[in-house]
Coordinates of C-alpha atoms and ligand atoms in Angstrom, one line a residue:
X56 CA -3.7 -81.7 -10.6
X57 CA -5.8 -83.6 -8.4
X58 CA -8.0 -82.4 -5.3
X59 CA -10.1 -79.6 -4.4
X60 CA -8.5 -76.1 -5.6
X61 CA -10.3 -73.4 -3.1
X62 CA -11.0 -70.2 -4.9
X63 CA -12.8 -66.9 -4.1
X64 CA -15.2 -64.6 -6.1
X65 CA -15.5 -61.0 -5.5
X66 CA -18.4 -58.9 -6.8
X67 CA -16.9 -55.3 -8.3
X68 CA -19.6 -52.6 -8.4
X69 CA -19.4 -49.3 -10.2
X70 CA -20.0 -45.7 -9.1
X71 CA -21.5 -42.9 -9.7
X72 CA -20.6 -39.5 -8.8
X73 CA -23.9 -37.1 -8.0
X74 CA -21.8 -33.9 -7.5
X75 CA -18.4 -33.4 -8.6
X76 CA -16.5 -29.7 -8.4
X77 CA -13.3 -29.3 -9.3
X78 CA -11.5 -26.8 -6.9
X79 CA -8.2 -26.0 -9.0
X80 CA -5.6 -27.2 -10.6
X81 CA -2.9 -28.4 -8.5
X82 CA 0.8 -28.2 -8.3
X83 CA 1.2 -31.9 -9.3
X84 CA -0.9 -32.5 -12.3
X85 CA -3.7 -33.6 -10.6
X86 CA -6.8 -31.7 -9.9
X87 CA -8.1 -30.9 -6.4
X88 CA -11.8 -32.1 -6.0
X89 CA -15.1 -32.3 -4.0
X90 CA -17.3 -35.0 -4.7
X91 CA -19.3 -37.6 -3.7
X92 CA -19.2 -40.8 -4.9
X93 CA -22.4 -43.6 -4.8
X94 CA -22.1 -47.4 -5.5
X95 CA -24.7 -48.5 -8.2
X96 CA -25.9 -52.3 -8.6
X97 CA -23.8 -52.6 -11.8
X98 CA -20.8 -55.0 -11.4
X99 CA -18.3 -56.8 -12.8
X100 CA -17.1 -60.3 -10.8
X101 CA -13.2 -61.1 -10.3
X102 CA -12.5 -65.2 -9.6
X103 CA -9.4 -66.0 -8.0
X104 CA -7.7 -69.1 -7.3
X105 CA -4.3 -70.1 -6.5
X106 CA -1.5 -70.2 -9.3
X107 CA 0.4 -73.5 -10.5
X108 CA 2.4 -75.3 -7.0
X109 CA 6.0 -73.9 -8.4
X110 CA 9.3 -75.8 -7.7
X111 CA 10.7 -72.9 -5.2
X112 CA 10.6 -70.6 -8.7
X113 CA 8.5 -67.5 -8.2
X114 CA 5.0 -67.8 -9.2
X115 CA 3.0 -66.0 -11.2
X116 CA 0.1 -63.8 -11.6
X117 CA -2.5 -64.7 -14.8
X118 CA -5.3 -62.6 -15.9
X119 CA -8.2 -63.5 -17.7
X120 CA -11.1 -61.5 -19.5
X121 CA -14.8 -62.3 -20.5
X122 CA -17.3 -60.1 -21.4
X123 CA -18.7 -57.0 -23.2
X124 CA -15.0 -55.4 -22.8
X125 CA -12.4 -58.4 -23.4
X126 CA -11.4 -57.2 -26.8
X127 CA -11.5 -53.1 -25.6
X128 CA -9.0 -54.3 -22.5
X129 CA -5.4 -55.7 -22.4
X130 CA -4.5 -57.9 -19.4
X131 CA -1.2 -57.4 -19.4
X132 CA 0.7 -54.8 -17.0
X133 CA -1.2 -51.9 -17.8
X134 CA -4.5 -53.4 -16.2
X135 CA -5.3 -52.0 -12.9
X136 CA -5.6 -55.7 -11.5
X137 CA -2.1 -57.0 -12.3
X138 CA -1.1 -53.4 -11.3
X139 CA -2.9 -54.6 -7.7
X140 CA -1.3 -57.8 -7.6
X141 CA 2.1 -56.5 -7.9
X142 CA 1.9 -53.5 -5.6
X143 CA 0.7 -56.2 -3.0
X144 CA 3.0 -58.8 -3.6
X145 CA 6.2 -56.1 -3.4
X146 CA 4.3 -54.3 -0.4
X147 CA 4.0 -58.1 1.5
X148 CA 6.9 -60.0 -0.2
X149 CA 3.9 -62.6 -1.2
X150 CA 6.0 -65.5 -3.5
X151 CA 2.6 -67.6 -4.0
X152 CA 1.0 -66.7 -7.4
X153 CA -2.5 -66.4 -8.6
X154 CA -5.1 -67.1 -11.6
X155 CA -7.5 -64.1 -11.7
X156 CA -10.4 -64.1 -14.3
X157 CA -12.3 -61.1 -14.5
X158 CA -16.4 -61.4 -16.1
X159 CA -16.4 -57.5 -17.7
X160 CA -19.8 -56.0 -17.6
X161 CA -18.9 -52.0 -16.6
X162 CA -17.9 -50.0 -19.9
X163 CA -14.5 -49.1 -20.2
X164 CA -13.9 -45.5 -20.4
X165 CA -17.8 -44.9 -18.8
X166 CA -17.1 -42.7 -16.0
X167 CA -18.0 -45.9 -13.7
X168 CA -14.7 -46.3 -12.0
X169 CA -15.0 -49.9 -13.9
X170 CA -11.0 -50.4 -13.4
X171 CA -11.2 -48.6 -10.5
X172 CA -13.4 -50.5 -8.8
X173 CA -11.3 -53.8 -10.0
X174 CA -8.6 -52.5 -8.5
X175 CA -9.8 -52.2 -5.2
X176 CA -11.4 -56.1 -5.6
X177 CA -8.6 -57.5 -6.5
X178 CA -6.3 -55.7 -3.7
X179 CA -9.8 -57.7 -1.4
X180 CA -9.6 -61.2 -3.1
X181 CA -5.7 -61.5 -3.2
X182 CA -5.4 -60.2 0.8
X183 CA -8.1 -62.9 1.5
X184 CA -6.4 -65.5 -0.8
X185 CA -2.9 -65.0 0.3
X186 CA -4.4 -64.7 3.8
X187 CA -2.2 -61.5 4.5
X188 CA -3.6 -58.9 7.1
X189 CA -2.7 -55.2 6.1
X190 CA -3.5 -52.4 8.5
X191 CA -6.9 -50.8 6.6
X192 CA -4.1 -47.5 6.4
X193 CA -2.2 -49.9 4.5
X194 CA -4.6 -51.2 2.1
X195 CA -5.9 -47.5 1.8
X196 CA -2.4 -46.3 0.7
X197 CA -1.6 -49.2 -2.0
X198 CA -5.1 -48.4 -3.4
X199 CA -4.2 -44.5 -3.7
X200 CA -0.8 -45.4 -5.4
X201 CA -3.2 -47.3 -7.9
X202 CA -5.5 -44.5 -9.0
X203 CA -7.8 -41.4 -7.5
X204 CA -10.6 -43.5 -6.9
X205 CA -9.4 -46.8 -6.3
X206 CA -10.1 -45.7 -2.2
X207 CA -13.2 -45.6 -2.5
X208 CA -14.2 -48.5 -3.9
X209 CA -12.7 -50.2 -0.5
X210 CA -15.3 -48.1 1.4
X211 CA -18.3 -48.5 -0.6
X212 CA -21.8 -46.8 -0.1
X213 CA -22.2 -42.9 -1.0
X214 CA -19.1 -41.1 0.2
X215 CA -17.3 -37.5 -0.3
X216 CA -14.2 -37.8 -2.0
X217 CA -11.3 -35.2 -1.4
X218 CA -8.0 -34.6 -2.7
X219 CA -7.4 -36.2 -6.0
X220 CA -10.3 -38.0 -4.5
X221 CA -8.5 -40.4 -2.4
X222 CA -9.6 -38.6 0.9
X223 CA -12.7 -39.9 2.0
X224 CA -15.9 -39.2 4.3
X225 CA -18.4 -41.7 4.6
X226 CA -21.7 -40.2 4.1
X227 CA -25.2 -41.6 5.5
X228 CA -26.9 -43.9 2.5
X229 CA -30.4 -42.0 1.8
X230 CA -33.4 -42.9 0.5
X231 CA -32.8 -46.0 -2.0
X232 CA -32.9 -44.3 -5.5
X233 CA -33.1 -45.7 -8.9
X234 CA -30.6 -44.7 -11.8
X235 CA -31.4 -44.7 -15.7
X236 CA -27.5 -45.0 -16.9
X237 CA -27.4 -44.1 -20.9
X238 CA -24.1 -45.5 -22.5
X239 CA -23.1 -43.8 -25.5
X240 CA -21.3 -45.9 -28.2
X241 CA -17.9 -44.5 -27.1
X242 CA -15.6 -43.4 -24.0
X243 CA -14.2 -40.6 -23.1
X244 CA -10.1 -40.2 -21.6
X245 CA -10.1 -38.6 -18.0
X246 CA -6.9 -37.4 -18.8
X247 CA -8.3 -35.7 -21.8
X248 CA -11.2 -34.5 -20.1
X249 CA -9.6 -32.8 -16.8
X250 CA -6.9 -31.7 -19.7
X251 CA -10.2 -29.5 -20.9
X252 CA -11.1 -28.0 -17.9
X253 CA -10.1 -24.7 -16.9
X254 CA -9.3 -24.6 -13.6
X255 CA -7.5 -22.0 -11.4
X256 CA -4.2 -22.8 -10.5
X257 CA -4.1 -23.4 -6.9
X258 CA -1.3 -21.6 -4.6
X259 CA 0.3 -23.7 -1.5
X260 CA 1.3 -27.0 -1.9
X261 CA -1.8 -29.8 -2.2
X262 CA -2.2 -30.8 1.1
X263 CA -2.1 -27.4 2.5
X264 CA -5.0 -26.6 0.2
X265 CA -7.8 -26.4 2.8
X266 CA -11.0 -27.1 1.7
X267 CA -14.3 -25.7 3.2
X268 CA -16.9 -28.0 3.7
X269 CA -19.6 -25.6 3.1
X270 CA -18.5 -26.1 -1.1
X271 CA -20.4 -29.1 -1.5
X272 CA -23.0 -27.8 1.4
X273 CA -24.9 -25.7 -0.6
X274 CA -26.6 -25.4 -4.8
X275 CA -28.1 -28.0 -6.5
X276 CA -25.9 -31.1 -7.6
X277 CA -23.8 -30.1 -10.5
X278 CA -20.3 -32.1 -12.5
X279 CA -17.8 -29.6 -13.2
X280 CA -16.6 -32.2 -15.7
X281 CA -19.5 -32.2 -17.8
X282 CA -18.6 -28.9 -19.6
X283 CA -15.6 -30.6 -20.7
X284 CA -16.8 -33.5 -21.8
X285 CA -19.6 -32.1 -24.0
X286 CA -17.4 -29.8 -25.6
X287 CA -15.8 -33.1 -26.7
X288 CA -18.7 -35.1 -27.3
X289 CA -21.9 -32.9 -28.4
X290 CA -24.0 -35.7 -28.0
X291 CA -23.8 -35.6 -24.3
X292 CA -25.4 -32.8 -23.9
X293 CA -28.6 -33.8 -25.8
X294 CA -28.6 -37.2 -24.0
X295 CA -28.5 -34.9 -20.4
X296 CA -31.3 -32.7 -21.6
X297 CA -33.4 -35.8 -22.7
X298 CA -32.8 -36.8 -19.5
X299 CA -34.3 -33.7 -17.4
X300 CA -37.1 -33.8 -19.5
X301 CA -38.2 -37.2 -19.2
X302 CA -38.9 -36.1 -15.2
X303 CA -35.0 -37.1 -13.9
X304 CA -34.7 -35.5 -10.3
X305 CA -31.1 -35.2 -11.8
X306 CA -29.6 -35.6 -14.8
X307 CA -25.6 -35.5 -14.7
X308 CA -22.2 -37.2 -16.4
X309 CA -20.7 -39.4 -14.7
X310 CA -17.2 -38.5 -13.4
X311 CA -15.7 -37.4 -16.7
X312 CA -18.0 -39.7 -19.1
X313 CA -19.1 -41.0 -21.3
X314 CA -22.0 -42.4 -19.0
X315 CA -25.1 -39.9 -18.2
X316 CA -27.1 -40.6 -15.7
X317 CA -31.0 -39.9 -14.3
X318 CA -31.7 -40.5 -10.8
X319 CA -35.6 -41.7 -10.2
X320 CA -37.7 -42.4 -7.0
X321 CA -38.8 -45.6 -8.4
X322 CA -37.6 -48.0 -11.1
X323 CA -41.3 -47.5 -12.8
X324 CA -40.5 -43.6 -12.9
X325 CA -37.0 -44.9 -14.4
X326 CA -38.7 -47.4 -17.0
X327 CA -41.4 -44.9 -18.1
X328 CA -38.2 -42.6 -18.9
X329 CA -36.2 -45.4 -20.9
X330 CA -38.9 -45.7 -22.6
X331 CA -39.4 -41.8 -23.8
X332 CA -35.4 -41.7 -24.4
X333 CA -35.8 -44.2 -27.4
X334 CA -35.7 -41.8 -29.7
X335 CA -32.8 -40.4 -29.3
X336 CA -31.0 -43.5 -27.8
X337 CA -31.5 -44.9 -31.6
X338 CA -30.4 -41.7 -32.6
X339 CA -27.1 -41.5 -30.5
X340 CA -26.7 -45.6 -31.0
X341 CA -26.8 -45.6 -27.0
X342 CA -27.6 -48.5 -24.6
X343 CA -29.5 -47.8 -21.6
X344 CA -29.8 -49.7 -18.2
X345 CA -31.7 -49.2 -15.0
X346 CA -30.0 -50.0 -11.7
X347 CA -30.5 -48.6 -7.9
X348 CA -28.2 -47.4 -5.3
X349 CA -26.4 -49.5 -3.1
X350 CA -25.9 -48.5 0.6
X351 CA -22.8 -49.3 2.7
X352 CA -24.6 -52.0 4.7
X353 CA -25.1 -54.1 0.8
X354 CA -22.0 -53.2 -0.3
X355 CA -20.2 -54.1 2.9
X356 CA -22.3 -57.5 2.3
X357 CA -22.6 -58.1 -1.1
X358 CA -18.9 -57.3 -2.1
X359 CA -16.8 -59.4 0.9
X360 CA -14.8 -62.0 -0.9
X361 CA -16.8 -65.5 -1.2
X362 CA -15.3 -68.9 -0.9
X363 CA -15.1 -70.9 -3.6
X364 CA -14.4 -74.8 -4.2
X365 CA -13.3 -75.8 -7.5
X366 CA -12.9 -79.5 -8.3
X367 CA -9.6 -79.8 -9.8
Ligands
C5P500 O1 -5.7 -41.2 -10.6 P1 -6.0 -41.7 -12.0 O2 -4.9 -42.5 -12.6 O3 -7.3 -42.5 -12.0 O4 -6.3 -40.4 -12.9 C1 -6.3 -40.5 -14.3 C2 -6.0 -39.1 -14.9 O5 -7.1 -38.2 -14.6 C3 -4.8 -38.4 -14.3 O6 -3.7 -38.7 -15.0 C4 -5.2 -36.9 -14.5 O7 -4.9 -36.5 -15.8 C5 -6.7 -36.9 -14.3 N1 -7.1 -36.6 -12.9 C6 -7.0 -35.3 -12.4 N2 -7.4 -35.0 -11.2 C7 -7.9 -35.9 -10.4 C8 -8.1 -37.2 -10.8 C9 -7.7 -37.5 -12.1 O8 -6.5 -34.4 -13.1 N3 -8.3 -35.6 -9.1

């Protein structure tokens, strides 16, 4: 194929979640929550460009994997991504295809919304490469059909999360923090997790559950998961308490693991910590990495699809 193929990137970050309470178990499966949710400077980046010129035939949609996570991930219907593409292409009745590689850098099965967050990217690169122009009430329902916390990552920033999740409030940024994430050497199933907790069965159907806003308003930042998940995983639990002892204003799970996390003032304070966690990082076979917060301003900025030109 001759000429200049145009293609865009997309930069995917992972979350965190600081606080996370788990309000009850809900008629549907699905657990009702509180939480808010803050972008981290860890990322994954998603390349698209257009599919093969088809002869009036349908085209399609290919994925492509690289990195830390290609053997640990399938790209075939199961991914989130191809899951995005379709959704949008029924949604918009989009015949054009698409080539999407995907450069894996977020663990799988880390608590980082990693698929999540490459859901909600690739719903952002195809809209810009198909040029098609959803109502932002659109988007946000296609990424809720795709998973809890698929919303958020269209949002971005530090945000409480409702619902399954999926109903969001902005939140101002804060201070600029830096995290010390500690990756254990395996993941954890949400499914299996929340399957752990014991929650009390709400009454009422979910969205007449009403939810005060002074249940996140007060008490120190806690994960309701983390009980859970250390029941499953004993090492979790040590990793945490390492954590608070090497001077972490906070020390939590992420979402439902495996990933703990410190928060730090500064990314010395954050270093000085790695450093005392070596012991039982060897121990534990963990990896560590320091990154910071990323506000809604970055995000908005950093993770806007970019134009590409390939020469074909
Ligand atoms: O929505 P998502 O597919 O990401 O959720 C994965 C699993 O996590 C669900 O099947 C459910 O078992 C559990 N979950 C839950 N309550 C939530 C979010 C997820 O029980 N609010």
């Amino acid at each position: 194929m001759s000429g200049d193929r145009s293609g865009l990137s997309v930069t995917s970050f992972a979350k965190v979640n600081r606080d996370l309470r788990v309000l009850g178990k809900r008629a549907d499966g699905y657990h009702e929550l509180d939480t808010v949710f803050q972008s981290i400077d860890l990322f994954d980046t998603l390349n698209f460009s257009e599919g093969e010129e088809g002869e009036g035939a349908e085209e399609d949609v290919s994925l492509t994997i690289e990195g830390n996570a290609a053997g640990q991930l399938a790209a075939d219907s199961s991914n989130l991504i191809l899951r995005a593409a379709h959704v949008l292409r029924e949604k918009f009745a989009v015949r054009r295809g698409a080539r999407i590689h995907l450069s894996k850098k977020i663990p799988i099965g880390g608590g980082l919304g990693g698929g999540s967050s490459n859901a909600a990217s690739a719903l952002r690169g195809l809209v810009s490469l198909w040029k098609l122009s959803p109502a932002d009430a659109e988007l946000h329902e296609l990424a809720a059909s795709l998973g809890s916390d698929v919303p958020f990552f269209l949002l971005g920033g530090r945000a409480r999360g409702r619902g399954r999740g999926e109903i969001l409030t902005p939140l101002p940024d804060g201070p600029e923090e830096w995290l010390l994430l500690v990756f254990p050497p395996f993941s954890l199933s949400t499914a299996e997790v929340y399957a752990r907790v014991k929650a009390r069965a709400l009454t009422g159907s979910p969205s007449a559950t009403k939810v005060s806003g002074s249940e996140t308003g007060g008490g120190p930042e806690r994960n309701d998961l983390e009980r859970a998940a250390e029941s499953l995983r004993g090492e979790l639990r040590r990793i945490r308490s390492a954590l608070a002892g090497a001077g972490a204003r906070s020390a939590r799970l992420s979402g439902s693991g495996s990933t703990v996390f410190g928060t730090f003032g500064t990314k010395e304070e954050a270093s000085r910590a790695m450093a005392s966690l070596e012991g039982i990082g060897n121990e534990t076979k963990a990896r560590m990495a320091i990154v910071k917060t990323v506000s809604r301003a970055e995000f908005a900025r950093r993770a806007a699809p970019v134009r590409l030109v390939q020469r074909g």
